[in-house]
Tab-separated table of C-alpha atoms in Angstrom:
chain	number	residue	atom	x	y	z
R	8	UNK	CA	19.705	-73.904	53.669
R	9	UNK	CA	22.117	-72.051	51.433
R	10	UNK	CA	23.545	-74.383	48.803
R	11	UNK	CA	27.246	-74.354	48.084
R	12	UNK	CA	26.799	-73.930	44.357
R	13	UNK	CA	30.533	-73.474	43.861
R	14	UNK	CA	30.812	-77.267	44.136
R	15	UNK	CA	28.534	-77.639	41.114
R	16	UNK	CA	30.458	-75.489	38.625
R	17	UNK	CA	32.908	-78.097	37.359
R	18	UNK	CA	30.440	-81.025	37.288
R	19	UNK	CA	27.920	-78.854	35.426
R	20	UNK	CA	30.512	-78.119	32.745
R	21	UNK	CA	30.614	-81.861	32.033
R	22	UNK	CA	26.820	-82.041	31.963
R	23	UNK	CA	26.688	-79.118	29.521
R	24	UNK	CA	29.240	-80.794	27.254
R	25	UNK	CA	27.253	-84.046	27.303
R	26	UNK	CA	24.008	-82.213	26.495
R	27	UNK	CA	25.705	-80.274	23.691
R	28	UNK	CA	27.138	-83.493	22.234
R	29	UNK	CA	23.729	-85.166	22.443
R	30	UNK	CA	21.994	-82.237	20.781
R	31	UNK	CA	24.665	-82.175	18.079
R	32	UNK	CA	24.151	-85.860	17.361
R	33	UNK	CA	20.384	-85.371	17.314
R	34	UNK	CA	20.707	-82.434	14.921
R	35	UNK	CA	22.886	-84.486	12.549
R	36	UNK	CA	20.258	-87.226	12.411
R	37	UNK	CA	17.166	-85.074	12.118
R	38	UNK	CA	18.498	-82.292	9.897
R	39	UNK	CA	16.251	-79.247	9.457
R	40	UNK	CA	13.575	-80.523	11.843
R	41	UNK	CA	15.738	-79.637	14.850
R	42	UNK	CA	16.269	-75.952	14.005
R	43	UNK	CA	13.377	-74.729	16.201
R	44	UNK	CA	14.881	-76.602	19.116
R	45	UNK	CA	18.225	-74.974	18.489
R	46	UNK	CA	16.611	-71.568	19.101
R	47	UNK	CA	15.192	-72.783	22.401
R	48	UNK	CA	18.573	-74.185	23.432
R	49	UNK	CA	20.324	-70.926	22.528
R	50	UNK	CA	17.725	-68.911	24.469
R	51	UNK	CA	18.211	-71.132	27.528
R	52	UNK	CA	21.985	-70.815	27.224
R	53	UNK	CA	21.663	-67.020	27.021
R	54	UNK	CA	19.394	-66.900	30.095
R	55	UNK	CA	21.823	-69.141	31.967
R	56	UNK	CA	24.663	-66.785	31.073
R	57	UNK	CA	22.686	-63.773	32.292
R	58	UNK	CA	21.949	-65.548	35.587
R	59	UNK	CA	25.598	-66.572	35.977
R	60	UNK	CA	26.724	-62.981	35.376
R	61	UNK	CA	24.249	-61.709	37.971
R	62	UNK	CA	25.425	-64.265	40.520
R	63	UNK	CA	29.031	-63.466	39.637
R	64	UNK	CA	28.436	-59.927	40.890
R	65	UNK	CA	27.530	-61.418	44.274
R	66	UNK	CA	30.997	-62.988	44.436
R	67	UNK	CA	32.856	-59.669	44.124
R	68	UNK	CA	33.367	-59.581	47.909
R	69	UNK	CA	32.502	-61.593	50.994
R	70	UNK	CA	30.123	-58.866	52.120
R	71	UNK	CA	28.292	-58.884	48.773
R	72	UNK	CA	28.080	-62.685	48.745
R	73	UNK	CA	26.760	-63.102	52.282
R	74	UNK	CA	24.409	-60.112	51.934
R	75	UNK	CA	22.904	-61.634	48.773
R	76	UNK	CA	22.573	-65.021	50.455
R	77	UNK	CA	20.952	-63.402	53.492
R	78	UNK	CA	18.444	-61.557	51.280
R	79	UNK	CA	17.592	-64.826	49.539
R	80	UNK	CA	17.507	-66.831	52.799
R	81	UNK	CA	16.770	-64.469	55.733
R	82	UNK	CA	16.769	-67.315	58.267
R	83	UNK	CA	20.197	-68.630	57.278
R	84	UNK	CA	22.461	-68.419	60.297
R	85	UNK	CA	25.417	-69.479	58.146
R	86	UNK	CA	24.954	-66.519	55.804
R	87	UNK	CA	24.428	-64.192	58.779
R	88	UNK	CA	27.578	-65.534	60.443
R	89	UNK	CA	29.606	-65.075	57.269
R	90	UNK	CA	28.417	-61.477	56.964
R	91	UNK	CA	29.003	-60.788	60.664
R	92	UNK	CA	32.563	-62.128	60.506
R	93	UNK	CA	33.295	-60.050	57.398
R	94	UNK	CA	31.935	-56.893	59.050
R	95	UNK	CA	33.907	-57.723	62.205
R	96	UNK	CA	37.131	-58.031	60.203
R	97	UNK	CA	36.364	-54.683	58.553
R	98	UNK	CA	36.032	-53.198	62.067
R	99	UNK	CA	32.355	-52.403	61.552
R	100	UNK	CA	31.703	-53.561	65.089
R	101	UNK	CA	28.191	-52.197	65.634
R	102	UNK	CA	26.843	-53.999	62.563
R	103	UNK	CA	28.718	-57.199	63.401
R	104	UNK	CA	27.503	-57.147	67.004
R	105	UNK	CA	23.879	-56.731	65.911
R	106	UNK	CA	24.203	-59.739	63.597
R	107	UNK	CA	25.971	-61.865	66.233
R	108	UNK	CA	23.208	-61.087	68.741
R	109	UNK	CA	20.510	-61.911	66.193
R	110	UNK	CA	22.182	-65.246	65.431
R	111	UNK	CA	22.514	-66.090	69.117
R	112	UNK	CA	18.846	-65.263	69.708
R	113	UNK	CA	18.062	-68.101	67.280
R	114	UNK	CA	20.966	-70.466	67.978
R	115	UNK	CA	22.590	-69.696	71.344
R	116	UNK	CA	24.793	-72.783	71.194
R	117	UNK	CA	27.076	-71.520	68.418
R	118	UNK	CA	30.579	-71.299	70.012
R	119	UNK	CA	32.229	-69.309	67.206
R	120	UNK	CA	29.549	-66.628	67.322
R	121	UNK	CA	29.711	-66.432	71.121
R	122	UNK	CA	33.500	-66.143	70.959
R	123	UNK	CA	33.432	-63.473	68.249
R	124	UNK	CA	30.831	-61.461	70.142
R	125	UNK	CA	33.085	-61.687	73.212
R	126	UNK	CA	35.894	-60.097	71.184
R	127	UNK	CA	33.657	-57.158	70.297
R	128	UNK	CA	32.650	-56.825	73.939
R	129	UNK	CA	36.363	-56.757	74.825
R	130	UNK	CA	36.814	-53.767	72.545
R	131	UNK	CA	34.012	-52.043	74.458
R	132	UNK	CA	35.653	-53.107	77.730
R	133	UNK	CA	32.481	-54.960	78.691
R	134	UNK	CA	34.429	-57.639	80.518
R	135	UNK	CA	31.385	-59.153	82.266
R	136	UNK	CA	29.531	-59.465	78.951
R	137	UNK	CA	32.589	-61.021	77.319
R	138	UNK	CA	32.901	-63.481	80.206
R	139	UNK	CA	29.244	-64.560	79.794
R	140	UNK	CA	29.716	-65.136	76.041
R	141	UNK	CA	32.918	-67.143	76.567
R	142	UNK	CA	31.362	-69.291	79.286
R	143	UNK	CA	28.443	-70.000	76.929
R	144	UNK	CA	30.834	-70.887	74.114
R	145	UNK	CA	32.801	-73.235	76.374
R	146	UNK	CA	29.567	-74.942	77.410
R	147	UNK	CA	29.275	-76.174	73.833
R	148	UNK	CA	32.962	-76.495	72.971
R	149	UNK	CA	34.739	-77.220	76.286
R	150	UNK	CA	38.119	-78.205	74.809
R	151	UNK	CA	38.667	-75.058	72.726
R	152	UNK	CA	42.041	-73.655	73.829
R	153	UNK	CA	41.414	-70.253	72.245
R	154	UNK	CA	38.153	-69.811	74.155
R	155	UNK	CA	39.833	-70.909	77.408
R	156	UNK	CA	42.702	-68.466	76.878
R	157	UNK	CA	40.301	-65.615	76.136
R	158	UNK	CA	38.253	-66.454	79.225
R	159	UNK	CA	41.402	-66.416	81.373
R	160	UNK	CA	42.377	-62.990	80.009
R	161	UNK	CA	38.838	-61.712	80.547
R	162	UNK	CA	38.783	-62.949	84.127
R	163	UNK	CA	42.183	-61.343	84.722
R	164	UNK	CA	40.600	-58.034	83.703
R	165	UNK	CA	37.754	-58.751	86.109
R	166	UNK	CA	40.243	-59.866	88.786
R	167	UNK	CA	38.530	-63.273	88.974
R	168	UNK	CA	39.861	-66.801	88.843
């Protein structure tokens, strides 16, 4: 499971302030005896900053973020879906289609992925393939108006009702 670490940023700032205040109070009481610990704390803070900077590079774009998450968690269908949607929006259809198909091989019930794959199949004028994907999506999300509309348009292309 890929954690949503963005929800931790603000709470961790409070934790860091509390730790800093506690260490400051401890240093005032103990005097020179705490100096070795100060070096350890500074080293940990530096390493945390390096890690934050490295992770910050992952956030430069959706593609970079989801690619990094997918490298860290190869079985994450959420990361794969995020990357596939980003590639789809960038009109990199072959790459997006491969990811959508990989996701559906593991989790065929995912309506959004089925619907997005149907849109790529539309572009290829594979109306029968698009119809199959939309029917599968509607199996899991039968009240989705967008999926129903897309299925109606697909069937119109196939001259079916």
